[in-house]
Short mmCIF file of C-alpha atoms and ligand atoms in Angstrom, two decimals:
data_model
loop_
_atom_site.label_atom_id
_atom_site.label_comp_id
_atom_site.label_asym_id
_atom_site.label_seq_id
_atom_site.Cartn_x
_atom_site.Cartn_y
_atom_site.Cartn_z
CA MET E 242 138.77 106.67 101.28
CA GLY E 243 142.46 105.68 101.78
CA LYS E 244 144.44 106.38 104.08
CA ILE E 245 144.43 110.44 105.38
CA MET E 246 146.69 112.41 107.15
CA LEU E 247 146.77 115.29 109.59
CA THR E 248 148.15 117.30 112.19
CA GLY E 249 149.25 120.54 112.75
CA ASP E 250 150.35 123.03 114.75
CA ARG E 251 149.87 126.09 117.35
CA PRO E 252 150.91 129.10 116.22
CA THR E 253 152.10 130.34 119.29
CA GLY E 254 156.25 131.06 118.10
CA LYS E 255 158.50 129.62 115.52
CA LEU E 256 158.52 126.10 115.11
CA HIS E 257 161.65 123.85 117.28
CA VAL E 258 163.52 121.03 117.53
CA GLY E 259 161.07 119.50 119.08
CA HIS E 260 158.48 119.15 116.68
CA TYR E 261 160.64 118.51 113.44
CA VAL E 262 162.10 115.23 115.44
CA GLY E 263 158.15 114.78 117.36
CA SER E 264 156.30 114.57 113.88
CA LEU E 265 157.37 117.36 111.06
CA LYS E 266 159.86 115.26 110.42
CA ARG E 267 157.56 111.92 109.94
CA ARG E 268 155.28 114.31 107.84
CA VAL E 269 157.57 115.00 105.06
CA GLU E 270 158.95 111.39 105.01
CA LEU E 271 155.00 109.95 105.24
CA GLN E 272 154.51 112.73 101.81
CA ASN E 273 157.34 111.60 100.00
CA THR E 274 156.74 107.68 100.11
CA GLY E 275 153.45 108.69 98.33
CA ASP E 276 151.41 106.15 100.62
CA PHE E 277 148.83 108.58 101.61
CA ASP E 278 145.62 109.76 99.33
CA GLU E 279 145.38 113.05 101.49
CA MET E 280 147.49 114.44 103.39
CA PHE E 281 146.45 118.06 105.15
CA VAL E 282 148.70 119.93 107.93
CA MET E 283 146.96 122.30 109.29
CA ILE E 284 148.36 125.95 111.73
CA ALA E 285 145.80 125.79 114.50
CA ASP E 286 145.29 129.44 114.97
CA ALA E 287 142.04 129.10 116.90
CA GLN E 288 143.30 126.30 119.63
CA ALA E 289 146.13 129.23 120.34
CA LEU E 290 144.04 131.67 120.49
CA THR E 291 142.14 129.31 123.48
CA ASP E 292 145.42 130.40 125.56
CA ASN E 293 146.15 133.52 123.71
CA ALA E 294 143.19 135.39 123.30
CA ASP E 295 144.17 138.38 124.58
CA ASN E 296 147.34 138.20 121.84
CA PRO E 297 145.75 137.53 119.14
CA GLU E 298 148.79 139.58 117.33
CA LYS E 299 150.92 136.86 118.63
CA VAL E 300 149.39 134.23 116.31
CA ARG E 301 148.66 136.27 113.58
CA GLN E 302 151.40 137.46 113.08
CA ASN E 303 152.80 133.62 114.45
CA ILE E 304 151.26 132.17 111.42
CA ILE E 305 153.95 133.05 108.72
CA GLU E 306 156.63 131.63 110.78
CA VAL E 307 155.23 128.22 111.12
CA ALA E 308 154.00 128.43 107.06
CA LEU E 309 157.89 129.01 106.32
CA ASP E 310 159.38 126.32 108.80
CA TYR E 311 156.87 123.88 107.19
CA LEU E 312 158.12 124.80 103.77
CA ALA E 313 161.73 124.98 104.58
CA CYS E 314 161.48 121.81 105.90
CA GLY E 315 160.19 120.21 102.97
CA LEU E 316 156.34 119.98 103.13
CA ASP E 317 155.67 120.32 99.57
CA PRO E 318 152.07 122.26 99.42
CA GLU E 319 151.34 120.44 95.40
CA LYS E 320 151.57 116.93 98.33
CA CYS E 321 149.95 118.16 101.27
CA THR E 322 147.64 120.68 102.25
CA LEU E 323 148.42 123.20 104.17
CA PHE E 324 145.33 125.20 105.61
CA ILE E 325 144.30 127.74 108.33
CA GLN E 326 142.16 126.04 111.17
CA SER E 327 140.17 129.63 111.88
CA GLN E 328 139.12 129.56 107.65
CA ILE E 329 137.30 125.99 108.41
CA PRO E 330 134.56 127.78 110.03
CA GLN E 331 132.97 123.68 109.41
CA LEU E 332 135.22 122.85 112.34
CA CYS E 333 133.41 124.40 115.36
CA GLU E 334 129.86 123.29 114.00
CA LEU E 335 131.41 119.80 114.76
CA SER E 336 133.26 121.02 118.16
CA PHE E 337 129.24 121.98 119.11
CA TYR E 338 128.14 118.44 118.51
CA TYR E 339 130.80 116.70 120.07
CA MET E 340 130.44 118.56 123.29
CA ASN E 341 127.10 116.60 123.72
CA LEU E 342 129.38 113.54 123.68
CA VAL E 343 132.08 114.11 126.12
CA THR E 344 131.09 115.14 129.94
CA VAL E 345 133.18 117.75 131.95
CA SER E 346 134.99 115.53 134.23
CA ARG E 347 135.71 113.41 131.20
CA LEU E 348 137.68 116.38 130.50
CA GLN E 349 139.51 117.13 133.73
CA ARG E 350 140.95 114.04 132.83
CA ASN E 351 143.39 114.66 130.39
CA PRO E 352 146.71 114.69 132.02
CA THR E 353 148.25 117.17 129.15
CA VAL E 354 145.35 119.20 129.66
CA LYS E 355 145.73 118.92 133.31
CA SER E 356 149.41 120.06 133.09
CA GLU E 357 149.17 122.87 131.01
CA ILE E 358 146.97 124.92 133.61
CA GLN E 359 148.81 124.29 136.14
CA GLN E 360 151.93 125.87 133.18
CA ARG E 361 149.84 128.27 132.81
CA ASN E 362 148.67 129.74 135.96
CA PHE E 363 145.07 128.84 134.99
CA GLU E 364 143.78 126.92 137.89
CA ALA E 365 140.70 128.80 139.30
CA SER E 366 139.78 130.86 135.54
CA ILE E 367 140.69 128.59 133.07
CA PRO E 368 139.18 129.87 129.53
CA VAL E 369 136.41 127.79 128.09
CA GLY E 370 137.37 127.36 125.23
CA PHE E 371 140.66 126.48 126.17
CA PHE E 372 139.43 123.57 128.89
CA THR E 373 137.21 122.02 125.83
CA TYR E 374 140.22 122.23 123.22
CA PRO E 375 140.70 118.57 122.73
CA ILE E 376 136.95 118.24 121.62
CA SER E 377 138.45 121.05 119.05
CA GLN E 378 141.20 118.70 118.06
CA ALA E 379 138.84 115.97 117.64
CA ALA E 380 136.46 118.00 115.25
CA ASP E 381 140.10 118.87 113.05
CA ILE E 382 140.95 114.77 112.93
CA THR E 383 137.61 113.40 111.50
CA ALA E 384 137.14 116.25 109.35
CA PHE E 385 139.09 114.99 107.01
CA GLN E 386 138.20 111.55 108.15
CA ALA E 387 141.88 111.23 109.00
CA THR E 388 143.63 107.94 109.83
CA THR E 389 146.82 108.80 111.19
CA VAL E 390 147.90 111.35 112.96
CA PRO E 391 151.75 111.92 113.25
CA VAL E 392 152.07 113.78 116.71
CA GLY E 393 154.56 113.58 119.79
CA GLU E 394 154.05 111.80 122.83
CA ASP E 395 151.84 114.72 124.96
CA GLN E 396 148.73 114.51 122.32
CA LEU E 397 148.40 110.90 122.82
CA PRO E 398 145.12 112.04 125.63
CA MET E 399 144.08 113.91 122.55
CA LEU E 400 143.73 111.12 120.33
CA GLU E 401 142.05 108.90 123.01
CA GLN E 402 139.14 111.97 123.44
CA THR E 403 138.64 112.06 119.55
CA LYS E 404 138.29 108.07 119.37
CA GLU E 405 135.94 108.23 122.07
CA ILE E 406 133.89 110.43 120.54
CA VAL E 407 134.31 108.36 117.71
CA ARG E 408 132.76 105.91 119.04
CA LYS E 409 130.29 107.62 120.56
CA PHE E 410 129.03 109.15 117.44
CA ASN E 411 128.85 106.30 115.45
CA SER E 412 127.09 104.08 117.96
CA VAL E 413 124.36 106.92 118.92
CA TYR E 414 124.21 107.92 115.38
CA GLY E 415 125.23 105.67 112.56
CA ASP E 416 128.69 104.39 111.55
CA THR E 417 130.24 108.14 110.26
CA LEU E 418 133.50 108.98 111.58
CA ARG E 419 136.57 107.08 110.97
CA GLU E 420 138.39 105.83 114.16
CA PRO E 421 142.31 107.91 113.79
CA GLU E 422 145.20 106.24 115.03
CA ILE E 423 148.36 107.95 116.37
CA LEU E 424 151.82 107.63 115.30
CA LEU E 425 154.30 108.62 117.58
CA PRO E 426 157.87 108.69 116.37
CA GLU E 427 159.92 105.46 117.10
CA ASN E 428 163.27 107.12 118.51
CA GLN E 429 162.02 106.81 122.10
CA ALA E 430 164.56 110.45 122.76
CA CYS E 431 162.02 111.93 120.01
CA LEU E 432 158.89 111.52 121.88
CA ARG E 433 158.95 114.56 124.11
CA LEU E 434 162.23 116.32 123.17
CA PRO E 435 163.43 118.04 126.49
CA GLY E 436 164.23 121.91 126.23
CA ILE E 437 167.63 122.93 126.37
CA ASP E 438 167.21 123.34 130.39
CA GLY E 439 166.59 119.66 131.12
CA LYS E 440 163.15 120.85 131.73
CA ALA E 441 160.42 117.41 130.11
CA LYS E 442 159.58 119.31 127.05
CA MET E 443 161.27 121.99 125.00
CA SER E 444 158.30 123.54 124.10
CA LYS E 445 157.48 127.48 122.73
CA SER E 446 155.46 128.72 125.92
CA LEU E 447 158.36 127.58 128.20
CA GLY E 448 161.09 129.47 126.43
CA ASN E 449 163.70 126.69 126.00
CA CYS E 450 164.10 126.16 122.47
CA ILE E 451 166.18 125.75 119.81
CA TYR E 452 164.31 127.04 116.78
CA LEU E 453 164.68 125.70 113.33
CA SER E 454 165.23 128.83 112.04
CA GLU E 455 167.87 129.95 115.01
CA GLU E 456 171.58 131.26 113.15
CA PRO E 457 174.59 129.31 114.04
CA GLU E 458 175.94 131.77 116.38
CA GLU E 459 172.76 131.29 118.10
CA ILE E 460 172.59 127.27 117.81
CA GLN E 461 176.18 127.38 119.12
CA LYS E 462 175.17 129.28 122.17
CA LYS E 463 172.64 127.40 123.28
CA VAL E 464 173.74 123.78 123.07
CA PHE E 465 177.23 124.94 124.93
CA SER E 466 174.78 126.47 127.70
CA MET E 467 172.56 122.95 128.13
CA PHE E 468 171.89 120.65 131.14
CA THR E 469 174.01 117.70 131.29
CA ASP E 470 174.82 115.83 134.65
CA PRO E 471 175.27 118.35 137.43
CA THR E 472 177.55 115.66 139.62
CA HIS E 473 180.10 115.20 135.88
CA ILE E 474 182.19 117.88 137.64
CA ARG E 475 185.93 117.07 137.06
CA VAL E 476 186.58 114.98 133.41
CA GLU E 477 187.86 112.10 135.13
CA ASP E 478 184.33 112.03 136.76
CA PRO E 479 181.96 108.85 135.80
CA GLY E 480 178.92 111.08 133.91
CA LYS E 481 175.17 109.67 134.03
CA LEU E 482 173.36 109.24 130.91
CA GLU E 483 169.54 109.80 131.86
CA GLY E 484 168.37 112.57 131.94
CA ASN E 485 171.22 114.57 130.17
CA THR E 486 170.07 116.41 127.64
CA VAL E 487 173.01 116.61 125.37
CA PHE E 488 172.73 112.41 125.19
CA THR E 489 168.83 112.77 124.66
CA TYR E 490 169.61 115.50 121.76
CA LEU E 491 172.13 112.63 120.30
CA ASP E 492 169.95 110.09 120.49
CA ALA E 493 167.20 112.08 118.48
CA PHE E 494 169.41 113.72 115.96
CA CYS E 495 172.92 111.99 115.43
CA ARG E 496 173.44 109.75 112.36
CA PRO E 497 176.21 107.41 112.01
CA GLU E 498 178.17 109.05 109.00
CA TYR E 499 178.36 112.48 112.14
CA PHE E 500 181.38 110.73 113.54
CA GLU E 501 183.61 110.05 110.48
CA GLU E 502 182.38 113.71 109.54
CA PHE E 503 183.26 115.71 113.05
CA LEU E 504 184.26 112.53 115.84
CA PRO E 505 186.12 110.44 114.10
CA ASP E 506 187.93 108.91 117.95
CA TYR E 507 185.03 106.97 118.40
CA ALA E 508 183.39 104.73 116.25
CA ASN E 509 179.54 105.37 116.93
CA LEU E 510 177.08 106.68 119.75
CA THR E 511 177.35 103.89 121.77
CA GLU E 512 181.57 104.06 122.45
CA LEU E 513 180.50 108.04 122.91
CA LYS E 514 177.98 107.11 126.07
CA GLU E 515 180.41 104.39 127.49
CA HIS E 516 183.51 106.33 127.34
CA TYR E 517 180.93 109.00 129.74
CA GLN E 518 179.98 106.69 131.78
CA ARG E 519 183.54 105.06 132.53
CA GLY E 520 185.17 109.45 133.15
CA GLY E 521 187.63 110.55 131.18
CA LEU E 522 185.08 112.51 128.86
CA GLY E 523 184.40 115.99 129.52
CA ASP E 524 181.17 118.13 128.56
CA MET E 525 182.29 120.44 126.49
CA LYS E 526 184.04 117.72 123.50
CA VAL E 527 180.15 115.92 123.69
CA LYS E 528 178.64 119.55 123.14
CA ARG E 529 181.22 120.65 120.18
CA PHE E 530 180.43 117.57 118.39
CA LEU E 531 176.40 117.96 119.08
CA ASN E 532 176.64 121.27 118.29
CA ASN E 533 178.47 120.36 115.13
CA VAL E 534 174.89 117.71 114.32
CA LEU E 535 172.97 119.95 114.83
CA GLN E 536 174.50 123.01 112.65
CA ALA E 537 174.60 120.04 109.52
CA GLU E 538 171.03 118.75 110.14
CA LEU E 539 169.51 123.32 110.53
CA GLU E 540 171.79 124.18 107.56
CA PRO E 541 169.53 123.46 105.13
CA ILE E 542 166.48 123.99 106.37
CA ARG E 543 166.84 127.02 107.44
CA ASN E 544 168.53 128.17 103.81
CA ARG E 545 165.11 127.13 102.29
CA ARG E 546 163.22 129.61 104.40
CA LYS E 547 165.30 132.26 103.51
CA GLU E 548 164.01 131.13 99.96
CA TYR E 549 160.01 131.21 100.97
CA GLN E 550 160.50 134.31 103.05
CA LYS E 551 162.13 136.29 99.53
CA ASP E 552 157.96 135.50 98.51
CA ILE E 553 155.80 135.84 101.37
CA PRO E 554 152.91 136.46 99.16
CA TYR E 555 153.43 133.33 97.42
CA VAL E 556 153.30 131.26 101.18
CA TYR E 557 149.52 133.28 101.64
CA GLU E 558 148.98 131.81 98.55
CA ILE E 559 149.63 128.94 99.46
CA LEU E 560 147.42 129.09 102.28
CA LYS E 561 144.40 130.31 100.83
CA LYS E 562 144.62 127.40 98.12
CA GLY E 563 144.83 124.60 100.73
CA SER E 564 142.08 126.30 103.55
CA GLU E 565 139.71 126.37 100.62
CA LYS E 566 140.80 122.71 99.64
CA ALA E 567 140.48 121.82 103.65
CA GLU E 568 137.22 123.87 103.52
CA ALA E 569 135.32 121.53 100.99
CA VAL E 570 136.55 117.95 102.34
CA ALA E 571 134.91 119.33 105.82
CA ALA E 572 131.79 120.87 104.46
CA LYS E 573 131.57 116.87 103.09
CA THR E 574 131.69 115.34 106.27
CA LEU E 575 129.68 117.69 108.02
CA HIS E 576 127.04 117.03 105.65
CA ASP E 577 127.19 113.35 106.53
CA VAL E 578 127.60 114.46 110.21
CA LYS E 579 123.94 116.14 110.11
CA GLU E 580 122.32 113.62 107.69
CA ALA E 581 123.75 111.04 110.65
CA MET E 582 121.97 113.71 113.96
CA LYS E 583 119.18 114.01 111.35
CA ILE E 584 119.32 117.99 111.51
CA ASN E 585 119.26 118.11 107.75
CA TYR E 586 115.92 119.06 107.97
CA PHE E 587 115.41 120.98 104.54
CA ASP E 588 116.79 117.91 102.79
CA ASP E 589 114.72 114.74 104.52
CA LYS E 590 111.79 114.87 101.89
CA GLU E 591 109.95 112.34 104.17
CA LEU E 592 110.08 114.06 107.15
CA ILE E 593 107.87 116.65 105.07
CA SER E 594 106.02 114.36 103.72
CA SER E 595 105.03 112.79 106.60
CA GLN E 596 104.27 115.54 108.78
CA ALA E 597 102.35 117.19 105.65
CA GLU E 598 100.35 113.62 105.94
CA ARG E 599 99.94 113.57 109.62
CA PHE E 600 98.52 117.59 110.28
CA LYS E 601 96.41 116.62 106.45
CA ALA E 602 95.27 113.54 108.99
CA GLU E 603 94.17 116.43 112.28
P1 LIG O 925 152.50 125.20 122.95
O1 LIG O 925 153.24 125.89 123.89
O2 LIG O 925 151.83 127.25 122.39
O3 LIG O 925 152.00 124.05 122.93
P2 LIG O 925 154.59 123.76 121.85
O4 LIG O 925 155.61 123.35 121.49
O5 LIG O 925 153.85 122.51 122.33
O6 LIG O 925 153.96 125.12 121.92
P3 LIG O 925 152.46 122.59 119.46
O7 LIG O 925 151.81 123.51 118.35
O8 LIG O 925 151.76 122.43 121.07
O9 LIG O 925 154.02 122.66 120.43
O10 LIG O 925 152.94 121.28 118.99
C1 LIG O 925 152.67 120.46 118.19
C2 LIG O 925 153.37 119.44 117.90
O11 LIG O 925 154.69 119.58 117.31
C3 LIG O 925 152.52 118.22 118.03
O12 LIG O 925 152.58 116.90 117.49
C4 LIG O 925 153.55 118.01 119.41
O13 LIG O 925 153.42 116.65 119.89
C5 LIG O 925 154.78 117.94 118.79
N1 LIG O 925 155.77 118.83 119.83
C6 LIG O 925 155.72 119.80 120.54
N2 LIG O 925 156.54 119.65 121.31
C7 LIG O 925 157.24 118.56 121.03
C8 LIG O 925 158.63 117.96 122.12
N3 LIG O 925 159.17 118.89 122.85
N4 LIG O 925 158.97 116.93 121.57
C9 LIG O 925 158.68 116.14 120.32
N5 LIG O 925 156.90 116.71 119.70
C10 LIG O 925 156.81 117.46 120.45
MG1 LIG O 926 151.62 122.19 123.27
#
C-alpha cells in the first residue's frame, strides 16, 4: 500500500476562499504531482447532518455545490475519487467500534469541538452525533488507510484523535490501521484564513465568506467592506498589519507577478507593507489591489464551474462511480478490522471447529 490521500468538506454551503487556500489548492497540486497511489475526496454529508439534523434539505442541496467547486478548482475524477460519505455504510460500522476506544472526557477536551459547540449555542443540548464526530472522522481517514490528510489548522485536534485511535486499535487488536499525517498549508496566512469581518476563521456557518463561485461585483463589494486597521483613519496615519484582514489575504493570495500587472509602483508585498506601516498609503488603494488579485485568482475557477453546471447529471455520475469505488476500499478495511477484532465468526473455521470439539467432549 503506497501513499494515500483523504480529505473532505461538509456540504453546508458553497466552498469559500478559506477552503481553497487551506486545503483545496493543495489537493490539486498533490493530484498533479502524481506522487499518490490513491486520492479520495469526500463530501461529508453525514457529518454535516450532525449539526443540521433538522435541515436535511440544506445538506442535500449543497452536495452538488461542493462537487461543482471541486471540479472547478481542478480536481480530476480520473485521478481522484470523489464520493459522498453517507453512501459508504462501512464508515458507520468502523465508528461504532472505534467508540469503544475513546473516552467522553477525551472528546470533551477537543478544542475545535469546544469552540464549535459554543458557536452553535449547543451548550447543554449537544447532539451525541456532533459530539462524537471526531471519531467518525477517524473512521473516514482509516477506512481508506490514508497516509496524508491536507486540511486547515482547525483539523489538527481531529488528526490527533485519529492517531490515538489507530495506536489504541493496533495495540489492542494487532497491527491493522495506518497512522495518518496532517498536511497543513505552508503559508501561515492560509492555516486559518480569517473572515472578511476579521473574525478568526472564514466559515460557512459564520457568514463571513468570499465564495469561490462569487460574481465579480460581489467579490469587489466584499473586499471593499473588509476589516482593516480601525486606528488607520487618515491616509497619512501609520497602519498596522497584525489583524489586518486585507494584508492577511494578500499574504495568502498575492503572487509576485501581480505587482507588475496591477500595482507597478511597488516591487513586492514587503514594500507595500512597509509603506502602509510608515503611513501615507490609504486602505482603498490596498483594497483595490486585493480586489484585482482575487478577481484574477477566481475568474478561471468560476468559468470552469459554469461549464460543469451545464451537465449536472454527469456530475452525479462522477459522485456515484466515486462512491462505488470508495465503498469497495472501505469494505476491505472493515473486513480487516473485524478480523483483527475477531468478530468474523462465520469466516473463523478454527473457532467453529474448536467449539465443536469442546461440546463433543462434554
Ligand atoms: P462549517 O462552518 O460548516 O464547519 P467550514 O467553512 O468550517 O464549514 P469545513 O467543511 O468544516 O468548512 O472545512 C473543510 C476544510 O476546509 C477543512 O480542511 C478545513 O480545515 C478547511 N478550512 C475551512 N475553513 C478554513 C479557513 N478559514 N482557513 C483555512 N482552511 C479552512
Ligand atoms: Mg468546519
